[in-house]
CSV table of C-alpha atoms and ligand atoms in Angstrom, one decimal:
chain,number,residue,atom,x,y,z
A,1,UNK,CA,27.0,-37.0,4.4
A,2,UNK,CA,26.5,-33.1,4.6
A,3,UNK,CA,27.5,-32.2,7.6
A,4,UNK,CA,24.7,-30.5,10.1
A,5,UNK,CA,24.7,-28.0,13.5
A,6,UNK,CA,22.7,-29.2,16.2
A,7,UNK,CA,20.3,-26.5,18.2
A,8,UNK,CA,19.2,-27.0,21.5
A,9,UNK,CA,16.3,-24.9,22.5
A,10,UNK,CA,14.7,-26.8,25.5
A,11,UNK,CA,11.4,-28.3,24.0
A,12,UNK,CA,13.1,-28.0,20.3
A,13,UNK,CA,16.2,-29.4,19.0
A,14,UNK,CA,16.7,-28.8,15.5
A,15,UNK,CA,20.0,-30.1,13.0
A,16,UNK,CA,20.8,-27.4,11.0
A,17,UNK,CA,22.8,-27.7,7.6
A,18,UNK,CA,26.3,-26.2,7.2
A,19,UNK,CA,27.7,-24.8,4.4
A,20,UNK,CA,31.0,-24.6,3.5
A,21,UNK,CA,32.4,-21.8,1.0
A,22,UNK,CA,35.3,-22.5,-1.6
A,23,UNK,CA,38.0,-20.9,0.3
A,24,UNK,CA,36.9,-23.0,3.6
A,25,UNK,CA,34.1,-20.3,5.2
A,26,UNK,CA,31.3,-22.0,7.0
A,27,UNK,CA,28.1,-20.7,7.8
A,28,UNK,CA,25.0,-22.5,9.4
A,29,UNK,CA,22.1,-22.2,6.8
A,30,UNK,CA,18.7,-20.9,9.4
A,31,UNK,CA,16.2,-20.7,6.5
A,32,UNK,CA,14.0,-23.3,8.0
A,33,UNK,CA,14.7,-22.0,11.8
A,34,UNK,CA,11.7,-20.1,12.3
A,35,UNK,CA,9.0,-22.3,10.5
A,36,UNK,CA,10.3,-25.1,12.4
A,37,UNK,CA,11.0,-23.6,16.0
A,38,UNK,CA,9.3,-20.4,16.0
A,39,UNK,CA,12.6,-18.7,16.6
A,40,UNK,CA,14.8,-15.9,14.7
A,41,UNK,CA,18.1,-15.0,14.8
A,42,UNK,CA,19.2,-11.5,16.1
A,43,UNK,CA,22.4,-10.1,14.5
A,44,UNK,CA,22.6,-6.2,15.0
A,45,UNK,CA,24.5,-4.7,12.2
A,46,UNK,CA,24.4,-8.3,10.4
A,47,UNK,CA,27.9,-8.6,11.0
A,48,UNK,CA,27.4,-12.8,11.6
A,49,UNK,CA,24.8,-13.0,8.3
A,50,UNK,CA,25.6,-14.5,5.3
A,51,UNK,CA,23.0,-12.7,3.0
A,52,UNK,CA,23.8,-14.7,-0.2
A,53,UNK,CA,25.8,-16.9,-2.1
A,54,UNK,CA,27.9,-15.3,-4.5
A,55,UNK,CA,31.5,-16.4,-6.7
A,56,UNK,CA,32.4,-12.7,-7.1
A,57,UNK,CA,34.6,-11.8,-4.3
A,58,UNK,CA,36.8,-13.3,-1.6
A,59,UNK,CA,38.1,-11.3,1.7
A,60,UNK,CA,39.8,-12.8,4.5
A,61,UNK,CA,39.9,-10.3,7.3
A,62,UNK,CA,41.9,-12.4,9.1
A,63,UNK,CA,44.8,-13.1,6.4
A,64,UNK,CA,44.3,-9.4,4.3
A,65,UNK,CA,43.7,-11.0,1.2
A,66,UNK,CA,40.9,-9.8,-1.4
A,67,UNK,CA,40.4,-11.7,-4.5
A,68,UNK,CA,38.5,-10.9,-7.5
A,69,UNK,CA,36.7,-14.1,-9.0
A,70,UNK,CA,40.0,-16.1,-8.0
A,71,UNK,CA,42.5,-13.2,-8.7
A,72,UNK,CA,44.8,-11.2,-5.8
A,73,UNK,CA,43.8,-7.9,-6.0
A,74,UNK,CA,47.5,-6.6,-6.3
A,75,UNK,CA,47.7,-9.5,-9.3
A,76,UNK,CA,44.8,-7.2,-11.0
A,77,UNK,CA,46.2,-4.1,-10.1
A,78,UNK,CA,50.0,-5.0,-11.7
A,79,UNK,CA,48.7,-6.6,-14.5
A,80,UNK,CA,45.0,-5.4,-15.5
A,81,UNK,CA,43.2,-2.5,-16.2
A,82,UNK,CA,40.3,-1.1,-14.7
A,83,UNK,CA,37.9,-2.5,-17.7
A,84,UNK,CA,39.4,-5.4,-17.7
A,85,UNK,CA,39.0,-5.8,-13.6
A,86,UNK,CA,35.5,-4.7,-14.8
A,87,UNK,CA,34.5,-7.2,-17.1
A,88,UNK,CA,36.1,-10.1,-14.7
A,89,UNK,CA,33.6,-9.3,-11.8
A,90,UNK,CA,30.8,-8.7,-13.8
A,91,UNK,CA,30.9,-11.7,-16.4
A,92,UNK,CA,33.4,-14.0,-14.1
A,93,UNK,CA,36.4,-14.2,-16.9
A,94,UNK,CA,38.6,-11.7,-17.6
A,95,UNK,CA,38.3,-11.0,-21.2
A,96,UNK,CA,40.4,-12.1,-24.4
A,97,UNK,CA,41.0,-9.3,-27.1
A,98,UNK,CA,37.5,-9.9,-28.9
A,99,UNK,CA,35.6,-9.3,-25.8
A,100,UNK,CA,37.8,-6.5,-24.3
A,101,UNK,CA,37.3,-4.9,-27.9
A,102,UNK,CA,33.4,-5.1,-28.0
A,103,UNK,CA,33.1,-4.0,-23.9
A,104,UNK,CA,35.3,-1.1,-24.6
A,105,UNK,CA,33.4,0.0,-27.9
A,106,UNK,CA,30.1,-0.4,-25.7
A,107,UNK,CA,31.3,1.9,-23.0
A,108,UNK,CA,32.1,4.4,-25.6
A,109,UNK,CA,28.8,4.4,-27.6
A,110,UNK,CA,27.2,4.8,-24.1
A,111,UNK,CA,29.4,7.8,-23.1
A,112,UNK,CA,27.0,10.4,-24.1
A,113,UNK,CA,24.5,11.4,-21.6
A,114,UNK,CA,20.7,12.5,-22.6
A,115,UNK,CA,20.4,16.7,-22.1
A,116,UNK,CA,17.7,16.1,-19.8
A,117,UNK,CA,20.1,14.4,-17.8
A,118,UNK,CA,22.8,17.3,-18.3
A,119,UNK,CA,19.7,19.6,-17.4
A,120,UNK,CA,19.1,18.0,-14.0
A,121,UNK,CA,23.0,18.2,-13.0
A,122,UNK,CA,22.9,21.7,-13.9
A,123,UNK,CA,19.9,22.9,-11.6
A,124,UNK,CA,21.6,21.6,-8.7
A,125,UNK,CA,23.1,24.3,-6.8
A,126,UNK,CA,26.8,24.7,-7.4
A,127,UNK,CA,27.8,23.9,-4.1
A,128,UNK,CA,25.3,21.2,-3.6
A,129,UNK,CA,27.3,17.7,-2.7
A,130,UNK,CA,28.5,15.9,-5.9
A,131,UNK,CA,26.8,12.5,-4.4
A,132,UNK,CA,23.7,13.8,-4.1
A,133,UNK,CA,23.9,15.2,-7.8
A,134,UNK,CA,25.6,11.6,-8.9
A,135,UNK,CA,22.2,9.8,-7.4
A,136,UNK,CA,20.1,11.9,-9.1
A,137,UNK,CA,21.5,11.9,-12.2
A,138,UNK,CA,21.4,8.0,-12.1
A,139,UNK,CA,18.0,7.9,-11.3
A,140,UNK,CA,17.3,10.2,-13.6
A,141,UNK,CA,18.6,7.7,-16.3
A,142,UNK,CA,15.8,5.8,-15.8
A,143,UNK,CA,13.3,8.2,-18.0
A,144,UNK,CA,15.8,8.0,-21.1
A,145,UNK,CA,16.2,4.2,-21.1
A,146,UNK,CA,12.5,2.6,-20.3
A,147,UNK,CA,13.9,-0.4,-22.7
A,148,UNK,CA,15.5,-1.2,-19.3
A,149,UNK,CA,12.9,-1.0,-17.3
A,150,UNK,CA,11.4,-4.2,-17.8
A,151,UNK,CA,11.3,-6.7,-14.5
A,152,UNK,CA,13.1,-9.3,-16.3
A,153,UNK,CA,16.0,-8.3,-18.5
A,154,UNK,CA,16.9,-10.6,-21.2
A,155,UNK,CA,20.4,-11.8,-21.3
A,156,UNK,CA,21.1,-9.0,-24.5
A,157,UNK,CA,19.7,-6.4,-22.0
A,158,UNK,CA,21.9,-7.5,-19.8
A,159,UNK,CA,24.9,-7.4,-21.7
A,160,UNK,CA,23.9,-3.8,-23.0
A,161,UNK,CA,22.8,-2.0,-20.0
A,162,UNK,CA,26.3,-3.0,-18.4
A,163,UNK,CA,28.6,-1.1,-20.4
A,164,UNK,CA,25.8,1.7,-20.9
A,165,UNK,CA,25.9,2.4,-17.6
A,166,UNK,CA,29.6,2.5,-17.0
A,167,UNK,CA,29.8,5.0,-20.2
A,168,UNK,CA,27.0,7.2,-18.7
A,169,UNK,CA,28.4,7.2,-14.9
A,170,UNK,CA,31.9,8.4,-16.2
A,171,UNK,CA,30.6,11.0,-18.2
A,172,UNK,CA,28.1,12.2,-15.1
A,173,UNK,CA,30.6,12.0,-12.7
A,174,UNK,CA,32.6,14.6,-14.7
A,175,UNK,CA,29.9,16.6,-15.7
A,176,UNK,CA,28.9,16.8,-11.7
A,177,UNK,CA,32.5,18.0,-11.5
A,178,UNK,CA,32.4,20.4,-14.2
A,179,UNK,CA,29.3,22.0,-12.8
A,180,UNK,CA,30.9,21.7,-9.2
A,181,UNK,CA,33.5,24.5,-11.0
A,182,UNK,CA,30.9,26.6,-12.9
A,183,UNK,CA,32.5,25.5,-16.4
A,184,UNK,CA,30.6,24.1,-19.5
A,185,UNK,CA,30.7,20.4,-19.8
A,186,UNK,CA,33.0,18.5,-22.0
A,187,UNK,CA,31.7,15.9,-24.6
A,188,UNK,CA,34.0,12.1,-24.4
A,189,UNK,CA,36.5,11.4,-26.2
A,190,UNK,CA,36.5,8.3,-28.1
A,191,UNK,CA,40.0,8.3,-28.9
A,192,UNK,CA,41.0,8.0,-25.3
A,193,UNK,CA,41.0,5.0,-22.6
A,194,UNK,CA,38.1,5.2,-20.0
A,195,UNK,CA,40.1,6.6,-17.3
A,196,UNK,CA,42.1,9.1,-19.6
A,197,UNK,CA,38.7,10.0,-20.9
A,198,UNK,CA,37.2,10.8,-17.3
A,199,UNK,CA,40.2,13.3,-16.7
A,200,UNK,CA,39.8,14.5,-20.2
A,201,UNK,CA,36.4,15.4,-19.6
A,202,UNK,CA,37.1,16.8,-15.8
A,203,UNK,CA,39.6,18.8,-16.8
A,204,UNK,CA,39.5,19.6,-20.6
A,205,UNK,CA,43.0,18.5,-20.9
A,206,UNK,CA,44.4,15.2,-22.5
A,207,UNK,CA,46.3,13.7,-18.8
A,208,UNK,CA,49.6,12.3,-18.8
A,209,UNK,CA,49.7,8.5,-18.8
A,210,UNK,CA,50.8,8.5,-15.1
A,211,UNK,CA,47.9,10.6,-13.8
A,212,UNK,CA,45.9,8.1,-15.8
A,213,UNK,CA,47.6,5.3,-14.7
A,214,UNK,CA,47.0,6.0,-11.3
A,215,UNK,CA,43.8,6.6,-11.2
A,216,UNK,CA,43.0,3.6,-13.3
A,217,UNK,CA,44.8,1.0,-10.2
A,218,UNK,CA,42.6,3.4,-7.6
A,219,UNK,CA,39.5,2.4,-9.6
A,220,UNK,CA,40.7,-1.2,-9.9
A,221,UNK,CA,41.4,-1.4,-6.1
A,222,UNK,CA,37.1,0.2,-5.6
A,223,UNK,CA,36.0,-2.4,-8.0
A,224,UNK,CA,33.9,-4.7,-5.6
A,225,UNK,CA,34.4,-5.5,-2.1
A,226,UNK,CA,31.4,-8.2,-1.6
A,227,UNK,CA,28.8,-7.7,0.9
A,228,UNK,CA,29.4,-3.8,1.9
A,229,UNK,CA,26.7,-1.2,2.9
A,230,UNK,CA,26.4,-0.1,-0.7
A,231,UNK,CA,26.5,-3.6,-2.2
A,232,UNK,CA,24.0,-4.7,0.2
A,233,UNK,CA,21.9,-2.0,-0.5
A,234,UNK,CA,21.9,-2.5,-4.2
A,235,UNK,CA,20.9,-6.3,-3.8
A,236,UNK,CA,18.1,-5.4,-1.2
A,237,UNK,CA,16.6,-2.8,-4.1
A,238,UNK,CA,17.1,-4.7,-7.1
A,239,UNK,CA,15.7,-7.7,-4.9
A,240,UNK,CA,12.3,-5.9,-5.1
A,241,UNK,CA,12.8,-6.1,-8.8
A,242,UNK,CA,13.3,-2.2,-9.1
A,243,UNK,CA,15.3,-1.6,-12.0
A,244,UNK,CA,19.0,-1.2,-12.2
A,245,UNK,CA,19.0,2.9,-12.2
A,246,UNK,CA,17.4,2.8,-9.4
A,247,UNK,CA,19.2,0.1,-7.3
A,248,UNK,CA,22.5,1.7,-8.5
A,249,UNK,CA,21.0,5.1,-7.3
A,250,UNK,CA,20.2,3.6,-3.7
A,251,UNK,CA,23.9,2.0,-4.0
A,252,UNK,CA,25.4,5.8,-4.4
A,253,UNK,CA,23.1,7.1,-1.6
A,254,UNK,CA,24.4,4.4,0.7
A,255,UNK,CA,28.2,5.1,-0.6
A,256,UNK,CA,27.7,8.5,0.3
A,257,UNK,CA,27.9,7.7,4.7
A,258,UNK,CA,31.0,8.5,6.2
A,259,UNK,CA,31.1,5.1,7.8
A,260,UNK,CA,31.7,4.0,4.5
A,261,UNK,CA,32.7,5.7,1.0
A,262,UNK,CA,32.6,9.4,2.3
A,263,UNK,CA,35.4,8.2,4.7
A,264,UNK,CA,37.6,9.4,1.8
A,265,UNK,CA,36.3,12.9,2.0
A,266,UNK,CA,36.4,12.8,5.9
A,267,UNK,CA,39.7,11.3,6.1
A,268,UNK,CA,41.3,14.5,4.0
A,269,UNK,CA,39.3,16.9,5.9
A,270,UNK,CA,40.8,15.4,9.4
A,271,UNK,CA,44.2,15.2,8.1
A,272,UNK,CA,43.5,19.3,7.2
A,273,UNK,CA,42.0,19.5,10.3
A,274,UNK,CA,45.5,18.2,12.0
A,275,UNK,CA,47.5,20.4,10.0
A,276,UNK,CA,45.7,23.2,11.2
A,277,UNK,CA,46.2,22.5,14.6
A,278,UNK,CA,50.0,22.6,14.3
A,279,UNK,CA,50.2,18.8,13.2
A,280,UNK,CA,50.1,17.2,16.4
A,281,UNK,CA,48.2,14.0,15.9
A,282,UNK,CA,48.5,12.8,19.1
A,283,UNK,CA,45.6,14.8,20.2
A,284,UNK,CA,43.3,13.5,18.0
A,285,UNK,CA,44.5,9.8,19.0
A,286,UNK,CA,43.0,10.6,22.1
A,287,UNK,CA,39.6,12.2,21.0
A,288,UNK,CA,39.9,8.8,19.3
A,289,UNK,CA,39.9,6.2,22.2
A,290,UNK,CA,37.4,8.7,24.3
A,291,UNK,CA,34.3,7.0,24.6
A,292,UNK,CA,32.6,10.4,25.3
A,293,UNK,CA,34.0,11.8,22.1
A,294,UNK,CA,31.8,10.9,18.9
A,295,UNK,CA,35.4,11.4,16.6
A,296,UNK,CA,36.7,8.0,15.0
A,297,UNK,CA,40.2,8.2,13.2
A,298,UNK,CA,38.4,8.4,10.0
A,299,UNK,CA,40.3,5.7,7.6
A,300,UNK,CA,40.9,3.5,10.3
A,301,UNK,CA,39.1,0.3,11.2
A,302,UNK,CA,36.7,-2.2,9.2
A,303,UNK,CA,34.1,-4.4,9.7
A,304,UNK,CA,35.9,-7.3,7.7
A,305,UNK,CA,39.3,-6.3,7.8
A,306,UNK,CA,41.2,-7.4,11.2
A,307,UNK,CA,44.4,-7.2,9.7
A,308,UNK,CA,46.2,-4.8,6.9
A,309,UNK,CA,43.3,-3.8,3.9
A,310,UNK,CA,45.1,-5.0,1.4
A,311,UNK,CA,43.7,-2.1,-0.9
A,312,UNK,CA,45.3,0.1,2.1
A,313,UNK,CA,48.5,-1.6,1.5
A,314,UNK,CA,48.6,-1.0,-2.8
A,315,UNK,CA,47.6,2.8,-2.4
A,316,UNK,CA,50.2,3.6,0.5
A,317,UNK,CA,52.9,2.4,-1.9
A,318,UNK,CA,51.8,4.1,-4.6
A,319,UNK,CA,50.8,7.1,-2.7
A,320,UNK,CA,55.1,8.3,-2.8
A,321,UNK,CA,55.4,7.0,-6.3
A,322,UNK,CA,52.6,9.2,-7.5
A,323,UNK,CA,53.6,12.2,-5.1
A,324,UNK,CA,57.3,11.7,-6.8
A,325,UNK,CA,56.0,11.5,-10.4
A,326,UNK,CA,53.8,14.6,-10.0
A,327,UNK,CA,56.6,16.7,-8.0
A,328,UNK,CA,54.3,17.3,-5.3
A,329,UNK,CA,55.3,17.5,-1.5
A,330,UNK,CA,52.3,17.0,0.1
A,331,UNK,CA,52.7,17.5,4.4
A,332,UNK,CA,49.4,16.1,4.9
A,333,UNK,CA,51.3,13.0,3.4
A,334,UNK,CA,53.6,12.9,6.3
A,335,UNK,CA,50.6,13.7,8.8
A,336,UNK,CA,49.0,10.5,7.5
A,337,UNK,CA,52.3,8.4,7.7
A,338,UNK,CA,52.5,9.6,11.2
A,339,UNK,CA,48.9,9.0,12.5
A,340,UNK,CA,49.0,6.0,11.1
A,341,UNK,CA,52.5,4.5,12.8
A,342,UNK,CA,51.3,6.4,16.0
A,343,UNK,CA,47.6,4.1,16.1
A,344,UNK,CA,49.2,1.1,15.2
A,345,UNK,CA,51.8,1.3,18.2
A,346,UNK,CA,48.8,2.4,20.5
A,347,UNK,CA,47.5,-0.4,22.7
A,348,UNK,CA,43.5,1.1,22.2
A,349,UNK,CA,43.8,0.1,18.0
A,350,UNK,CA,46.2,-2.8,18.7
A,351,UNK,CA,43.5,-4.4,21.1
A,352,UNK,CA,40.6,-3.8,18.5
A,353,UNK,CA,42.4,-5.0,15.4
A,354,UNK,CA,41.8,-1.3,13.7
A,355,UNK,CA,44.0,-1.2,11.0
A,356,UNK,CA,44.4,1.6,7.8
A,357,UNK,CA,41.3,0.6,5.3
A,358,UNK,CA,41.4,2.0,1.5
A,359,UNK,CA,40.1,5.6,2.3
A,360,UNK,CA,43.2,6.1,4.6
A,361,UNK,CA,45.6,7.4,1.6
A,362,UNK,CA,43.0,7.5,-1.4
A,363,UNK,CA,42.4,11.1,-0.9
A,364,UNK,CA,46.1,12.4,-0.9
A,365,UNK,CA,46.2,10.8,-4.1
A,366,UNK,CA,42.7,12.2,-5.5
A,367,UNK,CA,44.4,15.8,-3.9
A,368,UNK,CA,47.7,15.2,-6.0
A,369,UNK,CA,45.6,14.5,-8.9
A,370,UNK,CA,44.2,17.9,-8.6
A,371,UNK,CA,40.5,16.4,-7.2
A,372,UNK,CA,38.4,18.1,-4.9
A,373,UNK,CA,37.6,16.4,-1.8
A,374,UNK,CA,34.1,17.1,-1.8
A,375,UNK,CA,34.4,14.7,-5.2
A,376,UNK,CA,36.7,12.3,-3.8
A,377,UNK,CA,33.4,9.7,-3.0
A,378,UNK,CA,32.4,9.9,-6.5
A,379,UNK,CA,35.5,9.1,-7.3
A,380,UNK,CA,34.9,5.6,-5.5
A,381,UNK,CA,31.5,5.2,-6.9
A,382,UNK,CA,32.9,5.6,-9.9
A,383,UNK,CA,35.2,2.4,-9.3
A,384,UNK,CA,32.8,0.5,-7.6
A,385,UNK,CA,29.9,0.6,-10.0
A,386,UNK,CA,30.8,-2.8,-11.7
A,387,UNK,CA,31.0,-4.1,-8.4
A,388,UNK,CA,27.3,-3.1,-7.8
A,389,UNK,CA,26.3,-4.5,-11.1
A,390,UNK,CA,28.1,-8.2,-10.9
A,391,UNK,CA,26.0,-8.4,-7.5
A,392,UNK,CA,22.9,-7.3,-9.1
A,393,UNK,CA,23.5,-9.3,-11.7
A,394,UNK,CA,24.2,-12.8,-9.8
A,395,UNK,CA,21.2,-12.0,-7.5
A,396,UNK,CA,18.8,-11.1,-10.6
A,397,UNK,CA,20.1,-14.5,-12.1
A,398,UNK,CA,19.7,-16.5,-9.3
A,399,UNK,CA,17.4,-19.0,-9.1
A,400,UNK,CA,17.0,-18.9,-5.2
A,401,UNK,CA,16.3,-14.9,-5.7
A,402,UNK,CA,14.0,-13.4,-3.5
A,403,UNK,CA,12.7,-10.2,-2.1
A,404,UNK,CA,15.0,-9.0,1.4
A,405,UNK,CA,12.7,-8.9,4.1
A,406,UNK,CA,14.2,-9.2,7.3
A,407,UNK,CA,12.3,-9.5,10.4
A,408,UNK,CA,12.8,-8.1,13.7
A,409,UNK,CA,12.7,-8.6,17.5
A,410,UNK,CA,9.1,-6.1,18.8
A,411,UNK,CA,10.5,-4.5,22.0
A,412,UNK,CA,7.6,-1.6,22.1
A,413,UNK,CA,4.2,-1.4,23.9
A,414,UNK,CA,1.6,-3.9,23.9
A,415,UNK,CA,-1.9,-3.7,24.2
A,416,UNK,CA,-1.5,-4.9,28.1
A,417,UNK,CA,0.5,-1.8,28.5
A,418,UNK,CA,-2.3,0.5,28.7
B,501,LIG,N1,38.2,5.2,15.8
B,501,LIG,C1,38.2,4.8,16.9
B,501,LIG,N2,37.8,3.6,17.0
B,501,LIG,C2,37.7,3.0,16.4
B,501,LIG,C3,37.6,3.2,15.2
B,501,LIG,C4,38.2,4.4,14.8
B,501,LIG,N3,38.1,4.7,13.5
B,501,LIG,N4,37.0,1.8,14.7
B,501,LIG,C5,36.1,1.4,15.4
B,501,LIG,N5,36.3,1.6,16.5
B,501,LIG,C6,36.4,1.1,17.7
B,501,LIG,C7,34.8,1.4,18.2
B,501,LIG,O1,34.8,1.8,19.1
B,501,LIG,C8,34.7,-0.3,19.3
B,501,LIG,O2,35.2,0.2,20.5
B,501,LIG,P1,34.6,-0.8,21.5
B,501,LIG,O3,35.1,-2.2,21.3
B,501,LIG,O4,35.6,-0.4,22.9
B,501,LIG,O5,33.2,-0.2,21.8
B,501,LIG,C9,35.2,-0.9,18.2
B,501,LIG,O6,36.5,-0.7,17.8
B,501,LIG,C10,34.6,-2.1,17.2
B,501,LIG,O7,34.1,-1.1,16.4
B,501,LIG,P2,32.8,-1.2,15.8
B,501,LIG,O8,32.1,0.1,15.5
B,501,LIG,O9,31.8,-2.2,16.9
B,501,LIG,O10,33.1,-1.8,14.2
B,501,LIG,P3,32.0,-2.1,13.1
B,501,LIG,O11,32.6,-3.0,12.6
B,501,LIG,O12,30.9,-2.0,13.5
B,501,LIG,O13,32.6,-0.5,12.2
B,501,LIG,C11,33.8,0.6,10.7
B,501,LIG,C12,33.7,-0.5,11.1
B,501,LIG,C13,32.3,1.5,10.4
B,501,LIG,C14,34.5,1.1,9.6
B,501,LIG,C15,34.6,1.6,12.0
B,501,LIG,O14,35.8,1.0,12.1
B,501,LIG,C16,34.8,2.9,11.7
B,501,LIG,O15,33.8,3.8,11.9
B,501,LIG,N6,36.0,3.4,11.2
B,501,LIG,C17,35.9,4.8,10.6
B,501,LIG,C18,35.0,5.2,9.2
B,501,LIG,C19,35.7,4.7,8.2
B,501,LIG,O16,36.9,4.8,7.9
B,501,LIG,N7,35.1,4.2,7.1
B,501,LIG,C20,35.6,3.3,5.9
B,501,LIG,C21,35.2,1.7,6.1
B,501,LIG,S1,36.0,1.4,4.5
B,501,LIG,C22,34.7,1.5,3.3
B,501,LIG,O17,33.4,1.7,3.9
B,501,LIG,C23,35.6,1.7,1.9
């Protein structure tokens, strides 16, 4: 017999079904709560709310584990490419050679962006933030691919639009970078792999293998992260049956914020500020602990991880390796390591279980690869796109899909107030 939880509300007692996940998580299904008792639940920031059932990604915040479709992130970084991981995240299985070939070909064929989208990118001021341009370019694609605006896409259309948008976003991100540099755009080179092609379109030079590999691992690390702020945004927008272009554009906007993907830019700005201040990070730790000061240690803390973010571990070990291969000696890395050690030994951070997250070290690698700071969050978006599309696909294919429409507890004036 399935388990239930008993809720005693005085005159109302109700038994609520318990749902168990395959990795042992437990949830109380409250979908009948309001209809039966008149009560709703209140969960500020939705930290205790499971908004969907999902097969894509599993995170154990307590143990510091991240798995996509059952595969550990560490193994995917070691043994797969970004495109293989993307295929896995979106389709549920790693591709065989033929599937991977077809996926790659479809992405390559989708890598040429419409002239109109190029013009939209060019119409932005050169110093506009790349995330704003990327989001605008993504939603602009809706005007150029009207065949994908149907409310209910066929299986074939879904198979087409996912690699198409992986190709389009790669070219858009590179063009956004070129625009910021005041340079002409470069067309995709179909002889190159995904990440190498992206770097080629950014720089005009075919990258060396180590650089392309380093970036490929960074993209894998960002591929999906279950119901984070941007993935939830993609689901919320998609739940109204808005098209995928609009849903992804909204996801890009949500990612931009410094408490989410924008943290990678904020970390590097923080490390540079510490360097300019003479390198003493203790002052910044004290600021982060001061409740009167809005400053937070960027790249530290996570809603789900109450232990090391496994992605941060991979990136940290990669950081030394990449910097050595590129022959880069970055003093910001020493500041980051010192800051991390000091924070981890500080009672404030220990008590709140605040550990470095994925953004803490990623910026140092991006910087070593020659990517400007304001492009960091765009790199995150490029990596996260398969996850957003997997979340959207899973949602629209679920028979349980309904529009997302939370409730509230009204606390404003009533007619009796007057
Ligand atoms: N520096 C200092 N104190 C912090 C930090 C931090 N980075 N993060 C959390 N805290 C403190 C809070 O002040 C709070 O203290 P209190 O209990 O004394 O009030 C406690 O830790 C809990 O923090 P919340 O804000 O309630 O945690 P929440 O889960 O809502 O926020 C978040 C998570 C947004 C990631 C937060 O830790 C943060 O702001 N970190 C810095 C920004 C960052 O790195 N974001 C990237 C996240 S990873 C990603 O999105 C890819």
